[in-house]
């Protein structure tokens, strides 16, 4: 399967969001990534339901919603109603993770689980058959534009093997510090979905940057 690109609007211009989303709509991006931060799980607050509702209205691409919040169970149905197609929760924020991902699927969304850079992928062994995607955080969550943590290549390779050895159909997504330099190595290591924010929205030609992430040399 060809890898997918999920453009993170965290780095978009919120004064002209419609313009940035039309660019993504017309680009090679497969999904739109929405980062939800509560100021508790991560030391930052991003945006919430009204913004994502608007994004859904103007977006032609599936919404990939990444919850960096404590107690995500309180809002699963609300995210479905807001327009999430893929809903990812943080492993570290879920006490009853199996219940959470099951509920996400029952609500009709794809279920993702994200792991922080320090969380070993071996802890995912028992949840893998119940999820559609694992998100390996390649920076500490909370901010766009941070530097990729190199140790994450080992985690990606280890998770790729865990998934393939069991013949499971689970996507591997990476998020944080992805750019046109590391895209190709990430895909060769086993990544299926590249999230990118800063590298796209700070570039002079964002849709060309998306194309280069999608078709790296
Ligand atoms: C970080 C967020 C990311 C962020 C990626 O906490 O989860 O989705 O937007 O940003 P870049 O591509 O700027 O590192
Ligand atoms: Zn994210």
PDB file of C-alpha atoms and ligand atoms in Angstrom:
ATOM      1  CA  UNK A   1       0.000   0.000   0.000  1.00  0.00           C
ATOM      2  CA  UNK A   2       1.187   3.536  -0.742  1.00  0.00           C
ATOM      3  CA  UNK A   3       1.670   5.629   2.353  1.00  0.00           C
ATOM      4  CA  UNK A   4      -0.798   8.376   3.292  1.00  0.00           C
ATOM      5  CA  UNK A   5      -0.237  12.012   4.245  1.00  0.00           C
ATOM      6  CA  UNK A   6      -2.208  13.654   7.044  1.00  0.00           C
ATOM      7  CA  UNK A   7      -1.726  17.436   7.041  1.00  0.00           C
ATOM      8  CA  UNK A   8      -1.751  18.884  10.571  1.00  0.00           C
ATOM      9  CA  UNK A   9      -3.618  22.176  10.696  1.00  0.00           C
ATOM     10  CA  UNK A  10      -1.997  23.043  14.044  1.00  0.00           C
ATOM     11  CA  UNK A  11       0.480  25.073  11.979  1.00  0.00           C
ATOM     12  CA  UNK A  12      -2.152  26.547   9.615  1.00  0.00           C
ATOM     13  CA  UNK A  13      -3.154  30.212   9.603  1.00  0.00           C
ATOM     14  CA  UNK A  14      -6.290  30.308  11.761  1.00  0.00           C
ATOM     15  CA  UNK A  15      -7.143  33.744  10.389  1.00  0.00           C
ATOM     16  CA  UNK A  16      -7.531  32.201   6.917  1.00  0.00           C
ATOM     17  CA  UNK A  17      -8.334  28.618   7.751  1.00  0.00           C
ATOM     18  CA  UNK A  18     -10.578  28.167   4.735  1.00  0.00           C
ATOM     19  CA  UNK A  19      -7.727  29.111   2.402  1.00  0.00           C
ATOM     20  CA  UNK A  20      -5.339  26.606   4.021  1.00  0.00           C
ATOM     21  CA  UNK A  21      -7.968  23.872   3.957  1.00  0.00           C
ATOM     22  CA  UNK A  22      -8.763  24.474   0.267  1.00  0.00           C
ATOM     23  CA  UNK A  23      -5.042  24.085  -0.397  1.00  0.00           C
ATOM     24  CA  UNK A  24      -5.113  20.717   1.429  1.00  0.00           C
ATOM     25  CA  UNK A  25      -8.310  19.742  -0.426  1.00  0.00           C
ATOM     26  CA  UNK A  26      -6.614  20.277  -3.765  1.00  0.00           C
ATOM     27  CA  UNK A  27      -3.299  18.706  -2.712  1.00  0.00           C
ATOM     28  CA  UNK A  28      -2.011  15.115  -2.547  1.00  0.00           C
ATOM     29  CA  UNK A  29      -2.832  15.026   1.184  1.00  0.00           C
ATOM     30  CA  UNK A  30      -5.040  12.065   2.096  1.00  0.00           C
ATOM     31  CA  UNK A  31      -6.325  13.214   5.491  1.00  0.00           C
ATOM     32  CA  UNK A  32      -6.540  16.359   7.635  1.00  0.00           C
ATOM     33  CA  UNK A  33      -4.996  15.988  11.105  1.00  0.00           C
ATOM     34  CA  UNK A  34      -6.613  17.934  13.973  1.00  0.00           C
ATOM     35  CA  UNK A  35      -4.635  18.180  17.233  1.00  0.00           C
ATOM     36  CA  UNK A  36      -6.812  18.599  20.302  1.00  0.00           C
ATOM     37  CA  UNK A  37      -4.870  19.743  23.394  1.00  0.00           C
ATOM     38  CA  UNK A  38      -6.409  20.370  26.818  1.00  0.00           C
ATOM     39  CA  UNK A  39      -3.613  22.094  28.732  1.00  0.00           C
ATOM     40  CA  UNK A  40      -3.545  19.145  31.166  1.00  0.00           C
ATOM     41  CA  UNK A  41      -2.278  16.114  29.250  1.00  0.00           C
ATOM     42  CA  UNK A  42       0.048  18.451  27.335  1.00  0.00           C
ATOM     43  CA  UNK A  43       1.353  21.912  28.273  1.00  0.00           C
ATOM     44  CA  UNK A  44      -0.620  23.653  25.531  1.00  0.00           C
ATOM     45  CA  UNK A  45      -4.225  24.352  24.509  1.00  0.00           C
ATOM     46  CA  UNK A  46      -5.139  24.189  20.823  1.00  0.00           C
ATOM     47  CA  UNK A  47      -8.735  24.250  19.586  1.00  0.00           C
ATOM     48  CA  UNK A  48     -11.962  22.333  20.129  1.00  0.00           C
ATOM     49  CA  UNK A  49     -15.359  21.343  18.761  1.00  0.00           C
ATOM     50  CA  UNK A  50     -16.411  24.571  16.939  1.00  0.00           C
ATOM     51  CA  UNK A  51     -13.178  24.726  14.955  1.00  0.00           C
ATOM     52  CA  UNK A  52     -13.276  21.048  13.999  1.00  0.00           C
ATOM     53  CA  UNK A  53     -16.951  21.377  13.056  1.00  0.00           C
ATOM     54  CA  UNK A  54     -15.966  24.173  10.670  1.00  0.00           C
ATOM     55  CA  UNK A  55     -13.024  22.167   9.303  1.00  0.00           C
ATOM     56  CA  UNK A  56     -15.422  19.301   8.577  1.00  0.00           C
ATOM     57  CA  UNK A  57     -17.699  21.630   6.660  1.00  0.00           C
ATOM     58  CA  UNK A  58     -14.990  22.914   4.328  1.00  0.00           C
ATOM     59  CA  UNK A  59     -12.807  19.806   4.092  1.00  0.00           C
ATOM     60  CA  UNK A  60     -13.011  17.260   1.306  1.00  0.00           C
ATOM     61  CA  UNK A  61     -10.685  14.849   3.148  1.00  0.00           C
ATOM     62  CA  UNK A  62     -11.292  12.516   6.095  1.00  0.00           C
ATOM     63  CA  UNK A  63     -10.682  14.092   9.511  1.00  0.00           C
ATOM     64  CA  UNK A  64      -7.960  12.430  11.557  1.00  0.00           C
ATOM     65  CA  UNK A  65      -8.509  13.698  15.105  1.00  0.00           C
ATOM     66  CA  UNK A  66      -5.675  13.264  17.621  1.00  0.00           C
ATOM     67  CA  UNK A  67      -6.794  13.741  21.225  1.00  0.00           C
ATOM     68  CA  UNK A  68      -4.035  14.873  23.583  1.00  0.00           C
ATOM     69  CA  UNK A  69      -6.453  15.149  26.498  1.00  0.00           C
ATOM     70  CA  UNK A  70      -7.104  13.399  29.788  1.00  0.00           C
ATOM     71  CA  UNK A  71     -10.263  11.315  30.133  1.00  0.00           C
ATOM     72  CA  UNK A  72     -11.115  11.162  26.404  1.00  0.00           C
ATOM     73  CA  UNK A  73     -14.056   8.789  27.109  1.00  0.00           C
ATOM     74  CA  UNK A  74     -16.147  11.800  28.097  1.00  0.00           C
ATOM     75  CA  UNK A  75     -16.188  13.098  24.531  1.00  0.00           C
ATOM     76  CA  UNK A  76     -16.078  10.142  22.117  1.00  0.00           C
ATOM     77  CA  UNK A  77     -19.654  10.538  20.871  1.00  0.00           C
ATOM     78  CA  UNK A  78     -19.226  14.292  20.615  1.00  0.00           C
ATOM     79  CA  UNK A  79     -16.194  13.812  18.336  1.00  0.00           C
ATOM     80  CA  UNK A  80     -18.210  11.528  16.093  1.00  0.00           C
ATOM     81  CA  UNK A  81     -20.970  14.154  15.868  1.00  0.00           C
ATOM     82  CA  UNK A  82     -18.347  16.821  15.173  1.00  0.00           C
ATOM     83  CA  UNK A  83     -17.080  14.908  12.159  1.00  0.00           C
ATOM     84  CA  UNK A  84     -14.103  12.770  13.181  1.00  0.00           C
ATOM     85  CA  UNK A  85     -13.475   9.835  10.831  1.00  0.00           C
ATOM     86  CA  UNK A  86     -10.410   8.517  12.651  1.00  0.00           C
ATOM     87  CA  UNK A  87     -10.169   9.134  16.404  1.00  0.00           C
ATOM     88  CA  UNK A  88      -6.860   8.611  18.205  1.00  0.00           C
ATOM     89  CA  UNK A  89      -6.456   8.601  21.983  1.00  0.00           C
ATOM     90  CA  UNK A  90      -3.207   8.656  23.935  1.00  0.00           C
ATOM     91  CA  UNK A  91      -2.231   5.340  25.531  1.00  0.00           C
ATOM     92  CA  UNK A  92      -1.021   7.216  28.631  1.00  0.00           C
ATOM     93  CA  UNK A  93      -4.430   8.901  29.132  1.00  0.00           C
ATOM     94  CA  UNK A  94      -6.566   5.739  29.066  1.00  0.00           C
ATOM     95  CA  UNK A  95      -7.031   3.467  32.065  1.00  0.00           C
ATOM     96  CA  UNK A  96      -9.482   1.171  30.236  1.00  0.00           C
ATOM     97  CA  UNK A  97      -8.027   1.369  26.750  1.00  0.00           C
ATOM     98  CA  UNK A  98      -9.833  -1.682  25.374  1.00  0.00           C
ATOM     99  CA  UNK A  99     -13.163  -0.170  26.390  1.00  0.00           C
ATOM    100  CA  UNK A 100     -12.229   3.178  24.842  1.00  0.00           C
ATOM    101  CA  UNK A 101     -11.163   1.812  21.440  1.00  0.00           C
ATOM    102  CA  UNK A 102     -14.166  -0.534  21.319  1.00  0.00           C
ATOM    103  CA  UNK A 103     -16.480   2.410  21.932  1.00  0.00           C
ATOM    104  CA  UNK A 104     -14.782   4.449  19.183  1.00  0.00           C
ATOM    105  CA  UNK A 105     -15.425   1.626  16.705  1.00  0.00           C
ATOM    106  CA  UNK A 106     -19.025   1.116  17.861  1.00  0.00           C
ATOM    107  CA  UNK A 107     -19.589   4.824  17.195  1.00  0.00           C
ATOM    108  CA  UNK A 108     -18.466   4.238  13.591  1.00  0.00           C
ATOM    109  CA  UNK A 109     -14.979   5.755  13.637  1.00  0.00           C
ATOM    110  CA  UNK A 110     -11.578   4.176  13.039  1.00  0.00           C
ATOM    111  CA  UNK A 111      -9.755   3.755  16.353  1.00  0.00           C
ATOM    112  CA  UNK A 112      -6.173   4.903  16.870  1.00  0.00           C
ATOM    113  CA  UNK A 113      -3.860   4.714  19.886  1.00  0.00           C
ATOM    114  CA  UNK A 114      -0.924   7.125  20.260  1.00  0.00           C
ATOM    115  CA  UNK A 115       2.205   6.439  22.298  1.00  0.00           C
ATOM    116  CA  UNK A 116       4.513   9.108  23.673  1.00  0.00           C
ATOM    117  CA  UNK A 117       8.225   8.865  22.849  1.00  0.00           C
ATOM    118  CA  UNK A 118       9.043   7.161  26.187  1.00  0.00           C
ATOM    119  CA  UNK A 119       6.254   4.553  25.985  1.00  0.00           C
ATOM    120  CA  UNK A 120       7.505   1.165  24.699  1.00  0.00           C
ATOM    121  CA  UNK A 121       5.557  -0.311  21.776  1.00  0.00           C
ATOM    122  CA  UNK A 122       5.704  -3.717  23.497  1.00  0.00           C
ATOM    123  CA  UNK A 123       2.919  -2.410  25.773  1.00  0.00           C
ATOM    124  CA  UNK A 124       0.611  -2.427  22.728  1.00  0.00           C
ATOM    125  CA  UNK A 125       0.807  -6.174  22.202  1.00  0.00           C
ATOM    126  CA  UNK A 126      -2.632  -6.937  23.653  1.00  0.00           C
ATOM    127  CA  UNK A 127      -4.503  -3.995  22.155  1.00  0.00           C
ATOM    128  CA  UNK A 128      -3.241  -4.411  18.561  1.00  0.00           C
ATOM    129  CA  UNK A 129      -6.079  -6.693  17.354  1.00  0.00           C
ATOM    130  CA  UNK A 130      -8.640  -4.085  18.431  1.00  0.00           C
ATOM    131  CA  UNK A 131      -7.293  -0.970  16.715  1.00  0.00           C
ATOM    132  CA  UNK A 132      -7.024   0.417  13.189  1.00  0.00           C
ATOM    133  CA  UNK A 133      -3.942   2.546  13.756  1.00  0.00           C
ATOM    134  CA  UNK A 134      -1.030   3.108  16.146  1.00  0.00           C
ATOM    135  CA  UNK A 135       0.411   6.623  16.249  1.00  0.00           C
ATOM    136  CA  UNK A 136       4.055   6.753  17.290  1.00  0.00           C
ATOM    137  CA  UNK A 137       4.762  10.243  18.630  1.00  0.00           C
ATOM    138  CA  UNK A 138       8.144  11.272  17.291  1.00  0.00           C
ATOM    139  CA  UNK A 139       8.265  14.431  19.440  1.00  0.00           C
ATOM    140  CA  UNK A 140       6.847  15.106  22.903  1.00  0.00           C
ATOM    141  CA  UNK A 141       3.248  16.073  22.173  1.00  0.00           C
ATOM    142  CA  UNK A 142       2.125  19.654  22.659  1.00  0.00           C
ATOM    143  CA  UNK A 143       3.691  21.785  19.950  1.00  0.00           C
ATOM    144  CA  UNK A 144       4.318  21.868  16.224  1.00  0.00           C
ATOM    145  CA  UNK A 145       7.742  22.476  14.750  1.00  0.00           C
ATOM    146  CA  UNK A 146       9.839  20.328  17.136  1.00  0.00           C
ATOM    147  CA  UNK A 147      12.815  18.137  16.278  1.00  0.00           C
ATOM    148  CA  UNK A 148      12.250  14.482  15.382  1.00  0.00           C
ATOM    149  CA  UNK A 149      13.507  12.055  18.073  1.00  0.00           C
ATOM    150  CA  UNK A 150      15.813   9.596  16.282  1.00  0.00           C
ATOM    151  CA  UNK A 151      15.266   6.673  18.705  1.00  0.00           C
ATOM    152  CA  UNK A 152      11.747   6.415  17.249  1.00  0.00           C
ATOM    153  CA  UNK A 153      13.048   4.569  14.159  1.00  0.00           C
ATOM    154  CA  UNK A 154      13.674   1.530  16.406  1.00  0.00           C
ATOM    155  CA  UNK A 155      10.137   1.740  17.767  1.00  0.00           C
ATOM    156  CA  UNK A 156       8.669   1.882  14.264  1.00  0.00           C
ATOM    157  CA  UNK A 157      10.677  -1.172  13.142  1.00  0.00           C
ATOM    158  CA  UNK A 158       9.699  -3.101  16.285  1.00  0.00           C
ATOM    159  CA  UNK A 159       6.013  -2.283  15.847  1.00  0.00           C
ATOM    160  CA  UNK A 160       6.127  -3.128  12.118  1.00  0.00           C
ATOM    161  CA  UNK A 161       7.407  -6.590  13.052  1.00  0.00           C
ATOM    162  CA  UNK A 162       4.771  -7.062  15.783  1.00  0.00           C
ATOM    163  CA  UNK A 163       1.995  -6.232  13.286  1.00  0.00           C
ATOM    164  CA  UNK A 164       3.370  -8.278  10.381  1.00  0.00           C
ATOM    165  CA  UNK A 165       4.234 -11.353  12.477  1.00  0.00           C
ATOM    166  CA  UNK A 166       0.580 -11.574  13.503  1.00  0.00           C
ATOM    167  CA  UNK A 167      -0.796 -10.683  10.065  1.00  0.00           C
ATOM    168  CA  UNK A 168      -2.784  -7.773  11.497  1.00  0.00           C
ATOM    169  CA  UNK A 169      -4.276  -4.912   9.510  1.00  0.00           C
ATOM    170  CA  UNK A 170      -3.090  -1.971  11.613  1.00  0.00           C
ATOM    171  CA  UNK A 171      -1.672   1.256  10.192  1.00  0.00           C
ATOM    172  CA  UNK A 172       1.441   2.864  11.677  1.00  0.00           C
ATOM    173  CA  UNK A 173       1.286   6.655  11.823  1.00  0.00           C
ATOM    174  CA  UNK A 174       4.099   8.984  12.917  1.00  0.00           C
ATOM    175  CA  UNK A 175       3.612  12.523  14.163  1.00  0.00           C
ATOM    176  CA  UNK A 176       6.193  15.195  14.950  1.00  0.00           C
ATOM    177  CA  UNK A 177       9.226  16.516  13.095  1.00  0.00           C
ATOM    178  CA  UNK A 178       8.325  14.814   9.808  1.00  0.00           C
ATOM    179  CA  UNK A 179       9.779  16.557   6.751  1.00  0.00           C
ATOM    180  CA  UNK A 180      10.831  15.913   3.156  1.00  0.00           C
ATOM    181  CA  UNK A 181      14.271  14.756   4.392  1.00  0.00           C
ATOM    182  CA  UNK A 182      13.099  11.928   6.669  1.00  0.00           C
ATOM    183  CA  UNK A 183       9.857  10.917   4.867  1.00  0.00           C
ATOM    184  CA  UNK A 184      11.486   8.302   2.696  1.00  0.00           C
ATOM    185  CA  UNK A 185      13.356   6.563   5.543  1.00  0.00           C
ATOM    186  CA  UNK A 186      10.199   6.563   7.669  1.00  0.00           C
ATOM    187  CA  UNK A 187       8.214   4.848   4.936  1.00  0.00           C
ATOM    188  CA  UNK A 188      11.000   2.304   4.352  1.00  0.00           C
ATOM    189  CA  UNK A 189      11.008   1.569   8.098  1.00  0.00           C
ATOM    190  CA  UNK A 190       7.328   0.673   7.922  1.00  0.00           C
ATOM    191  CA  UNK A 191       5.244   3.813   8.367  1.00  0.00           C
ATOM    192  CA  UNK A 192       1.855   3.974   6.595  1.00  0.00           C
ATOM    193  CA  UNK A 193       0.723   7.490   7.521  1.00  0.00           C
ATOM    194  CA  UNK A 194       2.938  10.576   7.823  1.00  0.00           C
ATOM    195  CA  UNK A 195       1.554  13.518   9.808  1.00  0.00           C
ATOM    196  CA  UNK A 196       3.168  16.835   8.939  1.00  0.00           C
ATOM    197  CA  UNK A 197       2.359  20.350  10.065  1.00  0.00           C
ATOM    198  CA  UNK A 198       5.184  22.833  10.297  1.00  0.00           C
ATOM    199  CA  UNK A 199       7.062  21.588   7.242  1.00  0.00           C
ATOM    200  CA  UNK A 200       3.927  22.044   5.100  1.00  0.00           C
ATOM    201  CA  UNK A 201       2.504  25.308   6.387  1.00  0.00           C
ATOM    202  CA  UNK A 202       5.811  27.131   6.815  1.00  0.00           C
ATOM    203  CA  UNK A 203       6.958  26.293   3.308  1.00  0.00           C
ATOM    204  CA  UNK A 204       6.741  28.682   0.354  1.00  0.00           C
ATOM    205  CA  UNK A 205       4.801  26.123  -1.641  1.00  0.00           C
ATOM    206  CA  UNK A 206       2.725  24.002   0.759  1.00  0.00           C
ATOM    207  CA  UNK A 207       1.033  21.825  -1.869  1.00  0.00           C
ATOM    208  CA  UNK A 208       4.395  21.039  -3.480  1.00  0.00           C
ATOM    209  CA  UNK A 209       5.733  20.085  -0.014  1.00  0.00           C
ATOM    210  CA  UNK A 210       2.768  17.729   0.416  1.00  0.00           C
ATOM    211  CA  UNK A 211       3.513  16.221  -2.995  1.00  0.00           C
ATOM    212  CA  UNK A 212       7.160  15.667  -1.983  1.00  0.00           C
ATOM    213  CA  UNK A 213       6.080  13.982   1.260  1.00  0.00           C
ATOM    214  CA  UNK A 214       3.706  11.758  -0.696  1.00  0.00           C
ATOM    215  CA  UNK A 215       6.243  10.896  -3.404  1.00  0.00           C
ATOM    216  CA  UNK A 216       9.650  11.148  -1.677  1.00  0.00           C
ATOM    217  CA  UNK A 217      12.763  10.607  -3.819  1.00  0.00           C
TER     218      UNK A 217
HETATM  219  C1  LIG B   1       2.310  17.662  18.214  1.00  0.00           C
HETATM  220  C2  LIG B   1       1.131  17.341  17.333  1.00  0.00           C
HETATM  221  C3  LIG B   1       1.457  17.234  15.902  1.00  0.00           C
HETATM  222  C4  LIG B   1       2.031  18.432  15.249  1.00  0.00           C
HETATM  223  C5  LIG B   1       3.066  17.927  14.276  1.00  0.00           C
HETATM  224  O1  LIG B   1       1.951  17.543  19.538  1.00  0.00           O
HETATM  225  O2  LIG B   1       0.524  16.125  17.714  1.00  0.00           O
HETATM  226  O3  LIG B   1       0.389  16.727  15.126  1.00  0.00           O
HETATM  227  O4  LIG B   1       1.103  19.230  14.555  1.00  0.00           O
HETATM  228  O5  LIG B   1       3.769  18.993  13.987  1.00  0.00           O
HETATM  229  P1  LIG B   1       5.074  19.140  13.137  1.00  0.00           P
HETATM  230  O6  LIG B   1       4.886  18.446  11.835  1.00  0.00           O
HETATM  231  O7  LIG B   1       5.102  20.616  13.042  1.00  0.00           O
HETATM  232  O8  LIG B   1       6.220  18.598  13.959  1.00  0.00           O
HETATM  233 ZN1  LIG B   2      -0.972  15.139  16.240  1.00  0.00          ZN
END
